[in-house]
Amino acid sequence: MFTPGAENFLRQAREIQDEELRKFSSRITSLLQNHDLGNDTIDCLQRLFLIVSATKYGRKLDGKFVELLQKVLCLPKCPEQIQALCAAILREMSPSNDLILSCDEIQDAKLLSLVSSILLAQGNKKAEVLAVGQRVVKVLEGRLPEGHSSRHLLPLLSKIISLSPASLTEDQTNLVNKRMVDWLRYASVQQGVAQPSGGFFSNPRARQPGPVTEVDGAVATDFFTVLSVGQYYTEDQWLNMQAFSMLRKWLLCYGSEGANSPNSDDKSEVDGSIMSMVSATSTSSRLLPPKERLREKAFEYCQRLIEQSNRRALKKPDGDLQKACLIEAVTIMDIICRQDSSYVYRTLSCLKILHGRISGDLAYARALLPIAQFFLNHSETAAVDSEAVYKHLFTRIPAQLFHSPMLAFEFIQFCRDNVQFFTENLSIFRRSFPNLFKLLAWNSPALISEFMDLLPALLGADTAIEIFHLLLDLPCLVAALDIQLRAASAPISERATWDPAAKPASCLEAFRHPLYRSTFQYLLRTETAPRDSPERLAPLRQLLGSMASCPRVVQCADTIPVLLQLYFGVVAEFADGPLINQLVLVLLERSEQLYEIPAFKADVHRVLSSQLVLLCKLHPSLVVELSKELLEFSGTVSNIRNKEDIFTYVVWAIGEYMSVSYDKRCTVEQINKFFEALEAMLFEITQLRPSASIPKYSPRVITVLMTTLTKLASRSQDLIPRMSLFLSKMRAFVQSPAMASVYSEEDNEEILTRAAELMNLLKMPSVAQFVLTPSAEVASPRFHRDTNVSLPLAMKTASRLLERGTGFVPG
């Protein structure tokens, strides 16, 4: 967020019209042409940069003015601030057709950096990228004039290899390899000299450089690294730090070719170990080709960083830098080992010690990810068992550091990058999915995209039901995680054991209360527990209801419908009949047991009802196999009020699939039982009496109940007279005073129309059978999808034919 003053400046910059901008540019033109490069010009250029960068659309500047900015930028004695502002404005205006800049003859490294940044902003044009790359390497190849620095060129080099790695030839990459070896390994271990203040009492002795130190204050006895501490830094020390910052990218772009020599595929492990022994000393490493030598020096550099990370930093920023450098060092060592397997054994012993040292310190948890990645990539080559590394990572880290956004993202990204290996080779991955859900619950919706790539790998016949419960309980899990954090940070005086006989007064008290302790432990479990009963969470959902309005809980709840859609889509690919039956039962049960957030419950009911249709289509026999449970569910009036969508689709499924055409086990007795239960339900919701509080049931529920009853009656023809009589009474129901006070005229018309259509169909049982229970040949996918032959149209057509008395009766 900007301050009010900054917002005001931005608004003014955005509101400047083209005519005002042209006049302002003319003023700057006058200043630059008069070679007035003082404070007034700096102020005007700063304002112009704000104007051209404050809008999303590009501002138009006169071509001659743009040309003038380029000329001023390249003036031999132009002040640095003027140069930087001209370059920034030209970059903001890119891509530009008025560009006359070229980097071919520029010797000054700082000016080359500014000009090249403008050329690279022209839209990733290969010609510009190639020209800049050639010039940068050419300048690095030569000897820079006194006072010039290569520091300005390394960011350009990093940008070039990102845009077009092929722009550098093999000779040029070898040149940079040699330079990087010098920058990484042979930087000075003496501190730089402070810039003289120019005062009369300047003390020459005070400016004498001293040795650089380690983060713990000890004098550095080995070569300089990014973790070496000094008050001032020399030019080669700055290059050392910059070279390390781009080392990973450089090795990924150009390091692998060196390892893939013509005979590299034929190297045996013995050759690799011999190579490792030969390259162990700096003397022998001088005999290596440039790429291999850079790899060797980079490896030594990373080893030194790992050693330096073991020192106790005196300042917190140095401690944070230690952790960041440790992650980078392990990652680079992994890259080196992938490019040359001879380094695997040296790295393995180093990382085993490192893992043992930091695995118990949560402050270094992020560094465990690249270590695990190394073992994942190379444990087979080294023939070592790394199961303990993965087990520690999956069971402990998410459970204790779920609240760290950066760790959560990196952890899920790590899982996503290696998901195929984990799924095929690592049982702890799928067993630990409750831990992974903690990362999602606390950090949603930021991790929703990454987690959707991961969820299919966690799902299987053995985990589907438990994951379904966990998805529905995610808001409850967020609340429990919040309480866990608060309980851990509560003062010791408040951590006393509560009286088991006293009812907890708050969620925090309940967290330690014996009555709820085991329930919290189940919800916060680290590994799968399929045999435990999820119903035990019902009291906890009620207890945590006070946290339903917390922003983090609400945010998590908003992501669940999307995850449920993905969940059912994946389960549909492997679920068999028994699993679908079990899932439908759980769906009906859990539709009542949800965390008390009204919008969340409505969204979940909407998704569950639509997915119920999918499950029924996959396994139509479930209606017969679960007839007892469906009969109980559809015969409960409260299910209409509390979960109308699900009730409606259950009734639809009964009417659609309770038929011998879908399952030969369907009996007339079962049809009659469903008919009686649904008839009683329809009678109860339609026999309204005038009262102060008349429950309103949607016309959709009434019409679906009527249609389902008619379908059942068409399959057991003894029920037809009974259903026809009921339908004939619907007009009296619609015209009753109680009905008129609750339903609109359009609702009444909808109910009456459907009742009339159904009653007309029942007058001719063969027609009703054809329309309401089509044969397998007729009930093709086209019959359900094409609106021209859909069920409503078939009903209307048959009804009109019967009403007109044409005598034409199909079938």
mmCIF file of N, CA and C in Angstrom, residues 313-323:
data_model
loop_
_atom_site.group_PDB
_atom_site.id
_atom_site.type_symbol
_atom_site.label_atom_id
_atom_site.label_comp_id
_atom_site.label_asym_id
_atom_site.label_seq_id
_atom_site.Cartn_x
_atom_site.Cartn_y
_atom_site.Cartn_z
ATOM 1 N N ALA A 313 26.265 -17.547 14.259
ATOM 2 C CA ALA A 313 26.307 -16.169 13.775
ATOM 3 C C ALA A 313 26.079 -15.186 14.922
ATOM 4 N N LEU A 314 26.823 -14.083 14.896
ATOM 5 C CA LEU A 314 26.672 -13.053 15.923
ATOM 6 C C LEU A 314 25.476 -12.150 15.650
ATOM 7 N N LYS A 315 25.085 -12.035 14.386
ATOM 8 C CA LYS A 315 23.970 -11.167 14.008
ATOM 9 C C LYS A 315 22.886 -11.988 13.319
ATOM 10 N N LYS A 316 21.629 -11.630 13.566
ATOM 11 C CA LYS A 316 20.521 -12.383 12.973
ATOM 12 C C LYS A 316 20.547 -12.372 11.442
ATOM 13 N N PRO A 317 20.818 -11.210 10.797
ATOM 14 C CA PRO A 317 20.881 -11.242 9.327
ATOM 15 C C PRO A 317 21.921 -12.227 8.798
ATOM 16 N N ASP A 318 23.051 -12.351 9.509
ATOM 17 C CA ASP A 318 24.063 -13.328 9.088
ATOM 18 C C ASP A 318 23.549 -14.754 9.256
ATOM 19 N N GLY A 319 22.759 -14.985 10.310
ATOM 20 C CA GLY A 319 22.169 -16.309 10.500
ATOM 21 C C GLY A 319 21.183 -16.654 9.392
ATOM 22 N N ASP A 320 20.373 -15.673 9.002
ATOM 23 C CA ASP A 320 19.436 -15.901 7.899
ATOM 24 C C ASP A 320 20.183 -16.166 6.594
ATOM 25 N N LEU A 321 21.288 -15.429 6.390
ATOM 26 C CA LEU A 321 22.097 -15.649 5.189
ATOM 27 C C LEU A 321 22.717 -17.038 5.200
ATOM 28 N N GLN A 322 23.131 -17.513 6.367
ATOM 29 C CA GLN A 322 23.675 -18.874 6.476
ATOM 30 C C GLN A 322 22.673 -19.905 5.951
ATOM 31 N N LYS A 323 21.425 -19.780 6.379
ATOM 32 C CA LYS A 323 20.407 -20.751 5.979
ATOM 33 C C LYS A 323 20.162 -20.692 4.472
#
